[in-house]
Amino acid sequence: AVNWKRSIGLLFGVRNVFNNFAGNTLRQVMDEIVRIPLPIIELIPRAINKAIGGTNNAPASVSSLRMLTSYPSILFKGISEGLAEAGETLQGKVPVMFENASVSRERTTGYGILRPFEVVTNFGWRLQGAMDKPFKAVAYHRAMAEIQTLRMKEEKKAGNNITFKEAEQYLTNADYELADYLSTEAVFQGSNRVADFWYNKREALPPVFKAVADNSAMFVKTPLNVVDYVLDYSGIWGIAKTSYDSYKTKDWINFKDLVKQTFDNPQDRRAYATAVSQGAIGTAMLLTGFLLAKNGIMKGFYEEKDEERDEMVAKNVTYGSIQIGGKNVDISRLNPVSFYL
């Protein structure tokens, strides 16, 4: 059966709206922290590439610290454009771009009695998509500013002393596509094989069964991508994904050639450097969580003994919380920070 109350609660609930806002905000902050050491970490794969005879040794990232002067412009452009797109999304003028393309289409079972619930649910999907728009726009302009800075440096190195603004004419279609890809990833809406499989199977169902399927698993891609992002901070996960993608997409002849092609690709080198940076930050968060727990400042998600649970309830302390000024602050939903702490 379809539980419309549950569906509407998930789409409009204050907690879910907060999770969306907090998750997108925290991700962009964490991504900036990860980017700070990237140019230095990239020196290692660039040195390896040079040693094995690679020819494309151009840098693929700019430290967040060097982008500080660009942030006001990035935020202004991103937020203003994002809010405008959010308004158009709420009005149904542009695709929702949330979870799956099917949510941009009007969903209906064909039964008139259910029409009011369907109208509310369809608007709820537009609301979810609208909330992502400002974050996606900020991430897009952030990516374009970094790419444009890299193009400017490349031209200056080649003897063409151009300004940042003039570097815009040297941008390629691939640069714009990369920025769009990165901005989609930044709001947890990147392609996901499991989610794609689910939605493809769902599309083949009759309308009533589609409604039941949606109700049983309203959000598929987003939570899976959140888990994927959390695992990125293990470091190993990001390296494994990049290695698999390199193996799958490159003209593979043998392992030696695969390594050469991978290290000769600036974006692959950046992906490995990002994995190393995320792994280091993840390790630091684990250590911080251990020290906070050791000093009684933080409580884990779960206590095994009943008496410990009862004690927490008596003190009004929740799982996955931190004590600040004697007050219990729940951080359990602030991933990936809460997971590693």
PDB file of C-alpha atoms in Angstrom, residues 6 148 239 267 289 317:
ATOM      1  CA  ARG A   6       5.001   9.095   4.904  1.00  0.00           C
ATOM      2  CA  GLN A 148      40.064  29.131 -15.738  1.00  0.00           C
ATOM      3  CA  ILE A 239      41.970   5.123  -4.932  1.00  0.00           C
ATOM      4  CA  GLN A 267      42.429  14.459 -13.890  1.00  0.00           C
ATOM      5  CA  GLY A 289      36.708  11.317  17.716  1.00  0.00           C
ATOM      6  CA  VAL A 317      22.265  12.584  25.969  1.00  0.00           C
TER       7      VAL A 317
END
